[in-house]
Short mmCIF file of C-alpha atoms in Angstrom, two decimals:
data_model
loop_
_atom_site.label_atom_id
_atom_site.label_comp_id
_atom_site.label_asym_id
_atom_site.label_seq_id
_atom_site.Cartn_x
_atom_site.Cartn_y
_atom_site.Cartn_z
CA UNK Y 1 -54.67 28.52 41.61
CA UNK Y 2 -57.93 28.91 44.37
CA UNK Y 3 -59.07 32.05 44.89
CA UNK Y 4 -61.64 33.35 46.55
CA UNK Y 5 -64.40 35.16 44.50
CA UNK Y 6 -63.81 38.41 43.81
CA UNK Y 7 -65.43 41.49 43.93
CA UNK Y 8 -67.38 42.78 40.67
CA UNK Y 9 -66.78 45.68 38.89
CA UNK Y 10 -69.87 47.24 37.01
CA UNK Y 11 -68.13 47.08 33.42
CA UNK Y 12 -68.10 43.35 34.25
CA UNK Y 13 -71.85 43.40 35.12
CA UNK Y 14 -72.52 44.81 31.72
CA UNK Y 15 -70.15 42.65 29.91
CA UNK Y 16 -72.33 39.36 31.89
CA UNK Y 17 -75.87 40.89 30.87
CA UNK Y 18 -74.43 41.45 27.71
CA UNK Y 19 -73.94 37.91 27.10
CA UNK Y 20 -77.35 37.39 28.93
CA UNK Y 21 -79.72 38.87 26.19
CA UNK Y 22 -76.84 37.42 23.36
CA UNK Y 23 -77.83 33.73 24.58
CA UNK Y 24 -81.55 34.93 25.03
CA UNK Y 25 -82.16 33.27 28.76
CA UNK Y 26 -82.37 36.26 30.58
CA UNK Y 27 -85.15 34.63 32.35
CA UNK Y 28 -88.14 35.99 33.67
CA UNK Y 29 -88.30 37.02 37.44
CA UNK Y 30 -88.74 34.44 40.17
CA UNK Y 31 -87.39 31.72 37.42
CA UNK Y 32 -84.62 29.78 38.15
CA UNK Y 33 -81.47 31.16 36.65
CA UNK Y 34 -77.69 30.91 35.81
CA UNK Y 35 -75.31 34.08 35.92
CA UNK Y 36 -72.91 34.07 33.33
CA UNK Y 37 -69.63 34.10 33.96
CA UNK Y 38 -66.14 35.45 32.40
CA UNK Y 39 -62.98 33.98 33.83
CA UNK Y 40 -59.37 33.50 33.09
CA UNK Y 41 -57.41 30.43 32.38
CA UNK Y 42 -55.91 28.81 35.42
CA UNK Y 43 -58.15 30.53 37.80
CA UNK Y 44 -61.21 29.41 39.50
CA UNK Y 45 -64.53 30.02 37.66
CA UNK Y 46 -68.45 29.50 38.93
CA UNK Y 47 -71.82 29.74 37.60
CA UNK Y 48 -74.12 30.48 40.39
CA UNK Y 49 -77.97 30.00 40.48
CA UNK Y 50 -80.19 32.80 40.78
CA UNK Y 51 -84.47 31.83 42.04
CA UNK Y 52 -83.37 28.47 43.37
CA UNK Y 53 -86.66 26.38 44.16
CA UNK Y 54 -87.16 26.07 47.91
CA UNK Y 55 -87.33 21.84 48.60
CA UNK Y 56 -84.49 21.36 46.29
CA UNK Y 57 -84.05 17.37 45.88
CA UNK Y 58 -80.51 17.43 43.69
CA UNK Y 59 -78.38 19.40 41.67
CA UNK Y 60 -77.63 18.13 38.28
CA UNK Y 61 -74.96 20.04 36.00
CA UNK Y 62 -74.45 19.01 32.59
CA UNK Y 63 -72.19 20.35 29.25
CA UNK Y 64 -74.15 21.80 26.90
CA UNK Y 65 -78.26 22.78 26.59
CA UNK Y 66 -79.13 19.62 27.04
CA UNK Y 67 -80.01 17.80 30.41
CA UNK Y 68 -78.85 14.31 29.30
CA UNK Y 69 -77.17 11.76 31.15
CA UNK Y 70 -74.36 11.34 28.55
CA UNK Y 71 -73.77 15.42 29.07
CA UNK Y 72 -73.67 15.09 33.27
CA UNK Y 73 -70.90 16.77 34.83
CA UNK Y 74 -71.70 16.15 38.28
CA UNK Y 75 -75.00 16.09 40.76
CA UNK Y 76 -75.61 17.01 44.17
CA UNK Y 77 -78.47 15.53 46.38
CA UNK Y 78 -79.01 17.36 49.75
CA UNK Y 79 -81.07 14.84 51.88
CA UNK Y 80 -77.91 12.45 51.52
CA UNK Y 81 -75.65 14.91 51.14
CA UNK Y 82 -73.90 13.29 48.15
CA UNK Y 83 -72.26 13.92 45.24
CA UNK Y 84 -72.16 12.01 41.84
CA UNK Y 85 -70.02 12.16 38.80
CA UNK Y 86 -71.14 11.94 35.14
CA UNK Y 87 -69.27 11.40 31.80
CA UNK Y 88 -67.96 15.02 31.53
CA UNK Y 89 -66.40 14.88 34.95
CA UNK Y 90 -62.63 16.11 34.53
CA UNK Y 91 -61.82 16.26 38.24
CA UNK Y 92 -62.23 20.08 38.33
CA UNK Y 93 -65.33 20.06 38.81
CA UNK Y 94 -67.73 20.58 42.31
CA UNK Y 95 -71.63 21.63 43.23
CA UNK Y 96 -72.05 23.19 47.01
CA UNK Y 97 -74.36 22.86 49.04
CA UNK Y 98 -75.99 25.87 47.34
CA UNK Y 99 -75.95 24.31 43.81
CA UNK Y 100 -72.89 26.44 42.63
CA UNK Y 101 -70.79 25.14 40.07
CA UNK Y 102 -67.33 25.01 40.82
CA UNK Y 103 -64.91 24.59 38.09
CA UNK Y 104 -61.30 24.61 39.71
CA UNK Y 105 -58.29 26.01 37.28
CA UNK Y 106 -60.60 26.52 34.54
CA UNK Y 107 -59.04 26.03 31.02
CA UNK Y 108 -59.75 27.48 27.52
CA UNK Y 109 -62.18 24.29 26.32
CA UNK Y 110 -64.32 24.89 29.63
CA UNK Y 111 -65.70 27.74 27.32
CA UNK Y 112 -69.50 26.93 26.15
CA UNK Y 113 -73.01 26.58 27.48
CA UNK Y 114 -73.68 24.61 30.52
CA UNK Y 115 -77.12 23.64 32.20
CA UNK Y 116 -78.26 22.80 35.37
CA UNK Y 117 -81.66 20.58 36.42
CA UNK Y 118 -82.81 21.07 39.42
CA UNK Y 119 -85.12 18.37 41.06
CA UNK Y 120 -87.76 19.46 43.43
CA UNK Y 121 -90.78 17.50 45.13
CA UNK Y 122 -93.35 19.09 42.96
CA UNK Y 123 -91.10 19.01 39.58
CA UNK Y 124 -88.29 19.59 37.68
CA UNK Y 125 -86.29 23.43 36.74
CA UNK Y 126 -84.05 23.96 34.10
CA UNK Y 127 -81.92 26.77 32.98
CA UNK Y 128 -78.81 27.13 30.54
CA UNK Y 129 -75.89 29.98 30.60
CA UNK Y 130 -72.50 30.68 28.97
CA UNK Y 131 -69.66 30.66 30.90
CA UNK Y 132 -66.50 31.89 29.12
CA UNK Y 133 -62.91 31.49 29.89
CA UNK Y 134 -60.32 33.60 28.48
CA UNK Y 135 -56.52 34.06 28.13
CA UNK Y 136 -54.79 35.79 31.28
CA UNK Y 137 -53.02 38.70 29.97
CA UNK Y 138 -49.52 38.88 30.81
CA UNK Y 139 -47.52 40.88 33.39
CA UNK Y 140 -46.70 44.49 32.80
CA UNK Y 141 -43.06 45.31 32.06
CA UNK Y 142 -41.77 47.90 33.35
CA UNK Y 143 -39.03 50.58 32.47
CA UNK Y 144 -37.11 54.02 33.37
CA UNK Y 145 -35.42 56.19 31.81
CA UNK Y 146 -32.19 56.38 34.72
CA UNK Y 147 -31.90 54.34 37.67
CA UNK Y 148 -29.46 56.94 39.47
CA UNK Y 149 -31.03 60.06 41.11
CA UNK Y 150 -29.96 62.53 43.43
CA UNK Y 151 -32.66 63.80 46.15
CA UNK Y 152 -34.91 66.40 45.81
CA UNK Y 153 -32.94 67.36 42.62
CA UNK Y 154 -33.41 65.01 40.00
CA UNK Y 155 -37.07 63.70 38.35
CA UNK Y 156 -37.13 60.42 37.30
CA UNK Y 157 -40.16 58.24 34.63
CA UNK Y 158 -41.28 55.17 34.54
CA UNK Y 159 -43.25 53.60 32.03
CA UNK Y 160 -45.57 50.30 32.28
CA UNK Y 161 -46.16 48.55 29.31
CA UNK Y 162 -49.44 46.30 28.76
CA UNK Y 163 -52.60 46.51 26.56
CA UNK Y 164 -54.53 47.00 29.95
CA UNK Y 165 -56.76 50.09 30.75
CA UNK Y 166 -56.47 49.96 34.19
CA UNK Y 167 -53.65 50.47 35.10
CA UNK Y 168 -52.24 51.34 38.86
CA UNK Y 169 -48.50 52.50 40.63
CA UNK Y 170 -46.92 51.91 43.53
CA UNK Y 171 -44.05 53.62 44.78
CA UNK Y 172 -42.26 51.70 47.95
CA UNK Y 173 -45.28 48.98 48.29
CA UNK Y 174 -47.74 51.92 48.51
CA UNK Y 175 -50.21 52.90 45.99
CA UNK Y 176 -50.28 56.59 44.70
CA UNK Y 177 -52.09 58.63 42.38
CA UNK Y 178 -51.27 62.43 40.86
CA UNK Y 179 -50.44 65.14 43.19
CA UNK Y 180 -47.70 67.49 44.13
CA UNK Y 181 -45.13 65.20 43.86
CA UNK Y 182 -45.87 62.97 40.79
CA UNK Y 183 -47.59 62.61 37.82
CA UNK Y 184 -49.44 59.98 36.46
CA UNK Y 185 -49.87 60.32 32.45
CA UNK Y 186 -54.08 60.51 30.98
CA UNK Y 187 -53.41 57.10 29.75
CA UNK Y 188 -51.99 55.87 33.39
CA UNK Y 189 -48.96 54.01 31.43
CA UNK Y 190 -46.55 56.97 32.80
CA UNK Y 191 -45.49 57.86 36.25
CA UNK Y 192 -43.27 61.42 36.49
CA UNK Y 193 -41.42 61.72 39.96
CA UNK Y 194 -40.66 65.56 40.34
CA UNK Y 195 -38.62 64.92 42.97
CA UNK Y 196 -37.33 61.93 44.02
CA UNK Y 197 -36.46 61.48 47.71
CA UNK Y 198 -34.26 58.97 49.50
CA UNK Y 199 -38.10 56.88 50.25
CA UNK Y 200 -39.09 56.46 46.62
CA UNK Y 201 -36.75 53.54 45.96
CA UNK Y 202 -38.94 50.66 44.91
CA UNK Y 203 -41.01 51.16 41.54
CA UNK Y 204 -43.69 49.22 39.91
CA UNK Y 205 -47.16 49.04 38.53
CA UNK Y 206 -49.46 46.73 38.22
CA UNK Y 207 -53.07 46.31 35.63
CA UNK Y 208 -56.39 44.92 37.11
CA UNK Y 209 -57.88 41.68 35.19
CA UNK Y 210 -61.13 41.06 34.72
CA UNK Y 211 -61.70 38.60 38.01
CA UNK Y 212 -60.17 42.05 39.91
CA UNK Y 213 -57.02 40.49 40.85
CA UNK Y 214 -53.76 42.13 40.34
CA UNK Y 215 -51.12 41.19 37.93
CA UNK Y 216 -47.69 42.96 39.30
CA UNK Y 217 -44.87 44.34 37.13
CA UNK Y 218 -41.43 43.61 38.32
CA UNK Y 219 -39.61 46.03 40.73
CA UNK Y 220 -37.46 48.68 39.80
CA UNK Y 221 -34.70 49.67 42.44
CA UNK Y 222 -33.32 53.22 42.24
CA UNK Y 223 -30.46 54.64 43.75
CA UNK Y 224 -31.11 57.72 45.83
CA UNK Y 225 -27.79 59.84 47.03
CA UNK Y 226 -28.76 62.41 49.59
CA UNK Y 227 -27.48 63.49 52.54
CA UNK Y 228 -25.64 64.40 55.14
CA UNK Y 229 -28.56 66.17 56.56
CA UNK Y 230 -26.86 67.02 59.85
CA UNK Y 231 -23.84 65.63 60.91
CA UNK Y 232 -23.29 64.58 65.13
CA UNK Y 233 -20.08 64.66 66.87
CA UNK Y 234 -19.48 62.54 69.69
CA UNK Y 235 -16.35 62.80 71.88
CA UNK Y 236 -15.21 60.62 74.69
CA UNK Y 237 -15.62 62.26 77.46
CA UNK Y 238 -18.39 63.99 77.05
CA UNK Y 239 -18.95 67.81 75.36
CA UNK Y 240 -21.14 69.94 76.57
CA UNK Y 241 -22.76 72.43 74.00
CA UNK Y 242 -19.06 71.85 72.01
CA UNK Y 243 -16.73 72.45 74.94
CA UNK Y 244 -14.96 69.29 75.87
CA UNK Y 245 -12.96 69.62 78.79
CA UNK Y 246 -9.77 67.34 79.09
CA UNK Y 247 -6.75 66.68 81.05
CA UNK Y 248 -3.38 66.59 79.91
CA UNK Y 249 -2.16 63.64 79.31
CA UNK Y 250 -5.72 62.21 78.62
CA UNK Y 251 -7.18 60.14 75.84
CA UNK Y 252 -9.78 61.86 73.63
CA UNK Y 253 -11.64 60.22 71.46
CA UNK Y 254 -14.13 62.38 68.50
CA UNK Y 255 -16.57 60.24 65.98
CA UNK Y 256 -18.19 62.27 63.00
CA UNK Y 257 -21.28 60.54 61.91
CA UNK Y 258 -23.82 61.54 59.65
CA UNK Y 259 -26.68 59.84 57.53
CA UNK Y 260 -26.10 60.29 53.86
CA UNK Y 261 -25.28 58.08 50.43
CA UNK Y 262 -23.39 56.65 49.20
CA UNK Y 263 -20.75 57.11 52.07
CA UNK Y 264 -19.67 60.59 52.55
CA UNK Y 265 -15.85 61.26 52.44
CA UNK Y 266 -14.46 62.92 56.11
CA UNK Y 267 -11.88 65.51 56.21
CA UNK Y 268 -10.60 67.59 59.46
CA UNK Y 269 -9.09 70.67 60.67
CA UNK Y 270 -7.42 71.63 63.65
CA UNK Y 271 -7.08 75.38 64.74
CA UNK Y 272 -7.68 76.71 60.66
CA UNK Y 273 -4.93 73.60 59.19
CA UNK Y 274 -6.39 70.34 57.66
CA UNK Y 275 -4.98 67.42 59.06
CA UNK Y 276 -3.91 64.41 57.16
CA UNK Y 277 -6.73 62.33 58.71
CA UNK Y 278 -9.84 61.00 56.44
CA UNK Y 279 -11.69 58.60 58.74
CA UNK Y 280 -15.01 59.61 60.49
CA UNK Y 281 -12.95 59.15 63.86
CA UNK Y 282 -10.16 61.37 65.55
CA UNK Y 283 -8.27 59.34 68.85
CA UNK Y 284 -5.68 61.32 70.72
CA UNK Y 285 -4.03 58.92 73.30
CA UNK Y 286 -2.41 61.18 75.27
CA UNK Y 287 -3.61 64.65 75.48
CA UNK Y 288 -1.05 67.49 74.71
CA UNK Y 289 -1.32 71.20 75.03
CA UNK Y 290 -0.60 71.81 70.93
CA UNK Y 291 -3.49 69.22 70.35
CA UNK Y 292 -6.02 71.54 72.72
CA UNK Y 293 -7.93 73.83 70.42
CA UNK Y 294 -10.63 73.71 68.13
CA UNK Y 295 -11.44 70.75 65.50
CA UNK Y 296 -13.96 71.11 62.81
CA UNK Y 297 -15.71 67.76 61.32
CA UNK Y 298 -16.05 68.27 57.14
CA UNK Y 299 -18.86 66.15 55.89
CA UNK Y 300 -18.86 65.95 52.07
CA UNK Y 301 -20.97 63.99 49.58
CA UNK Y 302 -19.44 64.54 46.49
CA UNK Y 303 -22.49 62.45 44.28
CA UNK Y 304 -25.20 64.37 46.23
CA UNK Y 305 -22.61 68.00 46.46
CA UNK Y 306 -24.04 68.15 50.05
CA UNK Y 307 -21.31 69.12 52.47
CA UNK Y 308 -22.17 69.84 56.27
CA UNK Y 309 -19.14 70.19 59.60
CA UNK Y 310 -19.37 70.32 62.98
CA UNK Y 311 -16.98 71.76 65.50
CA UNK Y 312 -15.90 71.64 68.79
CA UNK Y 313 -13.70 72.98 71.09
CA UNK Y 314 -10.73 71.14 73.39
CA UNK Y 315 -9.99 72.84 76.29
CA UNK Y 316 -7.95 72.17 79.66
CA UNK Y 317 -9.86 70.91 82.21
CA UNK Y 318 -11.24 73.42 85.11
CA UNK Y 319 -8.72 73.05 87.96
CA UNK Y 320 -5.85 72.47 86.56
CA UNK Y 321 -3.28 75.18 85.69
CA UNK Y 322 0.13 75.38 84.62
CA UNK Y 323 2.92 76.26 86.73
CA UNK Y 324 6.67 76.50 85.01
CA UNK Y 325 6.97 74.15 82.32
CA UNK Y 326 3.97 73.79 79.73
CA UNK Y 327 3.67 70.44 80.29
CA UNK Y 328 3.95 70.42 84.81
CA UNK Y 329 0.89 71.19 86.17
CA UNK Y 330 -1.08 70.57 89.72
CA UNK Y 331 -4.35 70.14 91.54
CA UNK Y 332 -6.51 72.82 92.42
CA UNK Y 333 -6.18 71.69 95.81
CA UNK Y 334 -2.72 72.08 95.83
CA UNK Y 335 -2.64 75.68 94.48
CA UNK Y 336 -5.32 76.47 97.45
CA UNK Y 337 -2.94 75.02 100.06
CA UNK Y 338 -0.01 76.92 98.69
CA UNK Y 339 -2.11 79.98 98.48
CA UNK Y 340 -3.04 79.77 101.93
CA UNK Y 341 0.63 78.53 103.21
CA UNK Y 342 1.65 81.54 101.26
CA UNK Y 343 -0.23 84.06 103.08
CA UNK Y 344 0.19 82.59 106.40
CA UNK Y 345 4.10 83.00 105.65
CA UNK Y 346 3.49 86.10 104.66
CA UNK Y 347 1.36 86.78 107.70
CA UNK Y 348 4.11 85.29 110.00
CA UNK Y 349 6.95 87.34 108.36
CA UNK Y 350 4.99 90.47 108.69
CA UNK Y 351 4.72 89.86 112.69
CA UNK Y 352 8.46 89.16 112.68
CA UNK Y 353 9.16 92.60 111.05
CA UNK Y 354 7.29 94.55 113.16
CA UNK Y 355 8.47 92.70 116.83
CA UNK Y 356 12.13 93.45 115.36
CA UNK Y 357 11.05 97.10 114.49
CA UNK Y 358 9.19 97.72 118.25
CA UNK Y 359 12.48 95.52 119.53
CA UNK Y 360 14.70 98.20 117.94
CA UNK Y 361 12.83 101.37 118.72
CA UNK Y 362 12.15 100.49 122.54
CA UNK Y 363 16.50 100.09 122.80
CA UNK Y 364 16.91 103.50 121.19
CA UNK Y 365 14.76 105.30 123.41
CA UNK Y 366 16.23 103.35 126.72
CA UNK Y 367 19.54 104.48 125.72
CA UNK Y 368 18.45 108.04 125.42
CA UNK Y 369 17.65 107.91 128.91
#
């Protein structure tokens, strides 16, 4: 594994002048130098050179406090821009440009002192460090004590277990710390949801090693029921503020939907009586009057004992009214034109009636003559 370097923590920058004054070379200032360095076992570990003479002529890295050939890892020379192996090469090995030592998925024996000559015009530098590889600690486990919540009702614990200090949480991919909600425990190895909610699904934690990177636990997946929240009714045709106007003889069509888990059972009632039905949707292929009236939409979720309905009403279409049998009916237009027939009948009668009446009156006085 190549990583890049990362960042240092100031613990660590104790621990490495620690092991400075413990080898005695913490040099003087403005002498060349090696930082120590602590790394893990299969990662990527340096020692980088601190004062570097300006002019530098090569870079010579070797095992050990001694500069010898037999103890040469591998050189650098800058004018040619070349590189050179010795007998301690192992292939893992590189020196930038910058005379860094590079040692690539550093194992346990790369522990001990290493030195570094540096050839300039005027002379020679030399300066020896300790560069120390260690055991990666393993992943965190991690545990609960249920798996099976119900929103905004239940709590819930988790526990991460590791030797490790640091330790941090993450709760859907998204670090958190104590607060309303949760609690992390003094020691950071217990996280206390108050209140789980249908987001809080994905658990785990995670400890910091000592190059800074992360080692993850695995993920714990709980099962939030919650819900319905609201629940929507949507007819075919339309409603409007939960009138739905229809024709006789129509199709209607009502879908309950809601959001909720696990899936909410559906029950309905039409005008006060539950109907045999248990789907989310209600189809009535041909309109009748007895199926007009009001229907209520029962939303239950018996795991999170949330239950929500909706209603609406069916009513007969403006314009359309019933004339003799229940089930005859005609157009608006039609009742207008019979209306106004009507009256001009009535209109036409009325004119009869009265010529008849003048007719009659006007012979009865001409006979009185």
């Amino acid at each position: 594994m190549d990583f890049s370097r990362p960042r240092c923590s100031p613990w660590r920058e104790l621990v490495l002048v620690a092991s400075l004054l413990a080898c005695g070379i913490f040099q003087t200032s403005g002498q060349l130098s090696i930082i120590p360095f602590i790394g893990l076992e299969g990662y990527r570990s340096f020692l980088e050179l601190e004062n570097i003479p300006e002019d530098a002529q090569e870079y010579s890295w070797h095992r050990g406090v001694s500069d010898s050939e037999r103890n040469m890892i591998v050189s650098y020379r800058p004018p040619s821009n070349s590189w050179q192996s010795g007998p301690m090469f192992s292939g893992r090995e590189n020196v930038t440009k910058e005379g860094r030592l590079n040692i690539k998925s550093s194992m346990l024996n790369d522990t001990g002192n290493y030195t570094v000559r540096v050839d300039v015009s005027s002379g020679t530098h030399r300066a020896t460090s300790w560069l120390e590889i260690r055991e990666e600690e393993s992943n965190p486990r991690i545990s609960t004590n249920t798996t099976s919540v119900i929103e905004y009702m239940d709590p819930v614990a988790v526990f991460c277990h590791t030797n490790a200090t640091t330790i941090r949480w993450y709760v859907t991919g998204i670090q958190v710390s104590s607060n309303d909600l949760m609690t992390i425990s003094p020691d950071g190895k217990t996280l206390i949801i108050l209140k789980v909610n249908r987001y809080d699904m994905v658990l785990q934690c995670a400890l910091e090693n000592i190059l800074g990177y992360l080692q993850k636990s695995e993920q714990i997946f709980l099962t939030v029921a919650y819900g319905p929240n609201n629940v929507w009714l949507k007819t075919d045709p339309s409603n409007f503020n939960g009138i739905l106007s229809a024709e006789l003889g129509s199709k209607v069509e009502m879908k309950c939907t809601s959001t909720a888990f696990p899936e909410p059972k559906h029950r309905w009632i039409h005008n006060g009586s539950l109907l045999s039905v248990s789907e989310a949707n209600i189809t009535l292929p041909s309109l009748t009057w007895e199926q007009m009236g009001r229907y209520r939409c029962i939303v239950e979720n018996p795991v999170a004992q949330l239950t929500m309905y909706r209603d609406i009403q069916i009513q007969r279409k403006p314009g359309y009214i019933p004339v003799g049998d229940r089930d005859f009916y005609i157009s608006g237009s039609l009742v207008v034109f019979l209306i106004v027939m009507t009256v001009l009948g009535g209109v036409y009668l009325c004119g009869i009636l009265v010529y008849l009446m003048i007719s009659h009156f006007s012979k009865r006085t001409n006979q009185a003559i």
